[in-house]
mmCIF file of C-alpha atoms in Angstrom:
data_model
loop_
_atom_site.group_PDB
_atom_site.id
_atom_site.type_symbol
_atom_site.label_atom_id
_atom_site.label_comp_id
_atom_site.label_asym_id
_atom_site.label_seq_id
_atom_site.Cartn_x
_atom_site.Cartn_y
_atom_site.Cartn_z
ATOM 1 C CA MET C 1 28.980 -121.932 -4.680
ATOM 2 C CA VAL C 2 27.263 -118.556 -4.873
ATOM 3 C CA ASN C 3 28.982 -115.462 -6.159
ATOM 4 C CA PHE C 4 27.503 -111.989 -5.643
ATOM 5 C CA TRP C 5 29.769 -109.587 -7.447
ATOM 6 C CA PHE C 6 29.211 -105.924 -6.598
ATOM 7 C CA LEU C 7 31.134 -103.697 -8.950
ATOM 8 C CA SER C 8 32.412 -100.672 -7.139
ATOM 9 C CA THR C 9 35.582 -98.826 -6.428
ATOM 10 C CA ALA C 10 37.345 -97.498 -3.383
ATOM 11 C CA PHE C 11 37.742 -94.160 -5.137
ATOM 12 C CA ASP C 12 35.310 -91.465 -6.233
ATOM 13 C CA ALA C 13 34.845 -91.375 -10.006
ATOM 14 C CA LEU C 14 33.385 -87.951 -10.690
ATOM 15 C CA GLU C 15 33.308 -88.513 -14.467
ATOM 16 C CA TRP C 16 30.823 -91.360 -13.894
ATOM 17 C CA ASP C 17 29.050 -89.698 -10.982
ATOM 18 C CA GLN C 18 30.137 -92.630 -8.826
ATOM 19 C CA ILE C 19 30.832 -92.293 -5.141
ATOM 20 C CA GLY C 20 33.577 -94.585 -3.915
ATOM 21 C CA MET C 21 32.999 -97.172 -1.216
ATOM 22 C CA LYS C 22 34.086 -96.097 2.233
ATOM 23 C CA LYS C 23 35.714 -98.284 4.847
ATOM 24 C CA GLU C 24 32.769 -97.937 7.245
ATOM 25 C CA GLU C 25 30.388 -99.327 4.592
ATOM 26 C CA ILE C 26 32.184 -102.675 4.592
ATOM 27 C CA THR C 27 30.551 -103.475 7.947
ATOM 28 C CA ASP C 28 27.166 -103.660 6.219
ATOM 29 C CA PHE C 29 28.536 -105.983 3.539
ATOM 30 C CA ALA C 30 30.078 -108.199 6.236
ATOM 31 C CA LYS C 31 26.678 -108.365 7.990
ATOM 32 C CA PHE C 32 25.047 -109.308 4.690
ATOM 33 C CA LEU C 33 27.632 -112.047 4.101
ATOM 34 C CA LYS C 34 27.056 -113.418 7.621
ATOM 35 C CA GLU C 35 23.275 -113.399 7.086
ATOM 36 C CA LEU C 36 23.681 -115.296 3.819
ATOM 37 C CA TYR C 37 25.855 -117.847 5.600
ATOM 38 C CA SER C 38 23.309 -118.275 8.411
ATOM 39 C CA VAL C 39 20.708 -119.258 5.803
ATOM 40 C CA TYR C 40 22.780 -121.195 3.245
ATOM 41 C CA ALA C 41 25.942 -122.395 5.100
ATOM 42 C CA PHE C 42 27.964 -122.305 1.871
ATOM 43 C CA LYS C 43 31.524 -123.619 1.654
ATOM 44 C CA ILE C 44 33.221 -120.267 1.044
ATOM 45 C CA GLY C 45 32.201 -116.649 0.540
ATOM 46 C CA GLY C 46 33.998 -113.360 0.450
ATOM 47 C CA ILE C 47 33.927 -109.605 0.171
ATOM 48 C CA ALA C 48 36.241 -107.792 -2.209
ATOM 49 C CA ILE C 49 36.116 -104.765 -4.433
ATOM 50 C CA GLU C 50 35.996 -105.732 -8.098
ATOM 51 C CA GLU C 51 37.298 -109.253 -7.458
ATOM 52 C CA ASP C 52 35.532 -112.491 -8.232
ATOM 53 C CA VAL C 53 35.240 -115.157 -5.520
ATOM 54 C CA LEU C 54 36.850 -117.541 -8.026
ATOM 55 C CA GLU C 55 40.170 -115.874 -7.158
ATOM 56 C CA LEU C 56 40.016 -117.714 -3.835
ATOM 57 C CA LEU C 57 40.367 -121.037 -5.651
ATOM 58 C CA GLY C 58 43.888 -120.095 -6.735
ATOM 59 C CA PHE C 59 43.734 -121.102 -10.407
ATOM 60 C CA ASP C 60 44.933 -119.109 -13.415
ATOM 61 C CA GLU C 61 42.708 -120.863 -15.942
ATOM 62 C CA ILE C 62 40.140 -118.964 -17.984
ATOM 63 C CA TYR C 63 36.609 -119.420 -16.642
ATOM 64 C CA PRO C 64 34.618 -121.562 -17.244
ATOM 65 C CA ASN C 65 36.901 -124.477 -16.562
ATOM 66 C CA GLU C 66 36.526 -127.754 -14.658
ATOM 67 C CA CYS C 67 39.086 -126.585 -12.081
ATOM 68 C CA TYR C 68 36.546 -124.027 -10.777
ATOM 69 C CA ARG C 69 34.508 -126.547 -8.822
ATOM 70 C CA TYR C 70 33.736 -126.166 -5.147
ATOM 71 C CA GLU C 71 35.466 -129.483 -4.482
ATOM 72 C CA ASN C 72 38.729 -127.766 -5.442
ATOM 73 C CA VAL C 73 38.499 -124.973 -2.874
ATOM 74 C CA SER C 74 41.362 -125.227 -0.417
ATOM 75 C CA PRO C 75 41.945 -122.913 2.553
ATOM 76 C CA ASP C 76 45.644 -122.924 1.655
ATOM 77 C CA ASN C 77 44.821 -120.685 -1.308
ATOM 78 C CA PHE C 78 43.414 -117.850 0.789
ATOM 79 C CA LEU C 79 45.177 -118.370 4.121
ATOM 80 C CA HIS C 80 48.740 -118.198 2.873
ATOM 81 C CA GLU C 81 48.513 -116.276 -0.404
ATOM 82 C CA SER C 82 47.971 -112.561 -0.828
ATOM 83 C CA SER C 83 44.371 -111.730 -1.669
ATOM 84 C CA HIS C 84 42.238 -108.724 -2.561
ATOM 85 C CA PHE C 85 39.510 -109.971 -0.239
ATOM 86 C CA ILE C 86 38.485 -107.955 2.791
ATOM 87 C CA ASN C 87 36.510 -110.741 4.485
ATOM 88 C CA VAL C 88 36.251 -114.452 3.838
ATOM 89 C CA ILE C 89 33.841 -116.953 5.405
ATOM 90 C CA TRP C 90 35.010 -120.543 5.409
ATOM 91 C CA ASN C 91 32.797 -123.472 6.419
ATOM 92 C CA GLU C 92 34.893 -125.717 8.664
ATOM 93 C CA LYS C 93 32.652 -128.708 7.974
ATOM 94 C CA TYR C 94 34.826 -129.146 4.878
ATOM 95 C CA ASN C 95 38.201 -128.575 6.487
ATOM 96 C CA LYS C 96 39.035 -127.482 10.035
ATOM 97 C CA LEU C 97 41.443 -124.569 10.188
ATOM 98 C CA SER C 98 44.176 -125.002 12.765
ATOM 99 C CA ASP C 99 46.170 -121.844 12.081
ATOM 100 C CA VAL C 100 44.316 -118.697 11.054
ATOM 101 C CA PRO C 101 46.729 -115.814 10.422
ATOM 102 C CA TYR C 102 43.929 -113.197 10.493
ATOM 103 C CA ASN C 103 41.499 -111.736 12.985
ATOM 104 C CA TYR C 104 38.440 -113.955 12.904
ATOM 105 C CA GLU C 105 35.030 -114.589 14.387
ATOM 106 C CA ARG C 106 33.404 -117.993 14.828
ATOM 107 C CA LEU C 107 29.878 -118.284 13.420
ATOM 108 C CA ASP C 108 27.105 -120.833 13.826
ATOM 109 C CA GLU C 109 27.096 -123.802 11.449
ATOM 110 C CA ASP C 110 30.908 -124.209 11.713
ATOM 111 C CA GLY C 111 31.603 -120.920 9.946
ATOM 112 C CA ILE C 112 34.595 -118.717 10.501
ATOM 113 C CA LEU C 113 34.599 -115.086 9.302
ATOM 114 C CA MET C 114 38.136 -113.860 8.676
ATOM 115 C CA GLU C 115 39.276 -110.283 8.211
ATOM 116 C CA THR C 116 41.819 -110.906 5.501
ATOM 117 C CA GLY C 117 42.602 -107.218 5.383
ATOM 118 C CA SER C 118 42.621 -105.711 1.929
ATOM 119 C CA THR C 119 43.612 -102.053 2.303
ATOM 120 C CA LEU C 120 42.090 -100.722 -0.915
ATOM 121 C CA LEU C 121 39.504 -98.613 0.895
ATOM 122 C CA ASN C 122 39.792 -94.938 1.815
#
């Protein structure tokens, strides 16, 4: 499991001279995530603002903990529970998805890119 965590915000923070992320910039992050998947075909990956991919595992334990193992990733955690993730890629080699409640795109290597729809962006 690989976790790239980009700290950002959806809002401008003038006191820190930080420009907030805009909705149109997410497209570039989605392209980057798809490129990573085309090379590494990981089990799960996602895009969120200030959220760790470990949230997708659905555990409330403090990290590090044995529960945070890739074997414990279940699509039920991110398909049916509210999430802060904007996009999620799931590798269907591990578990075929029969009902995807989001807009999605099929990728090579049995990947499926889902627009899980966080609305935190301006």
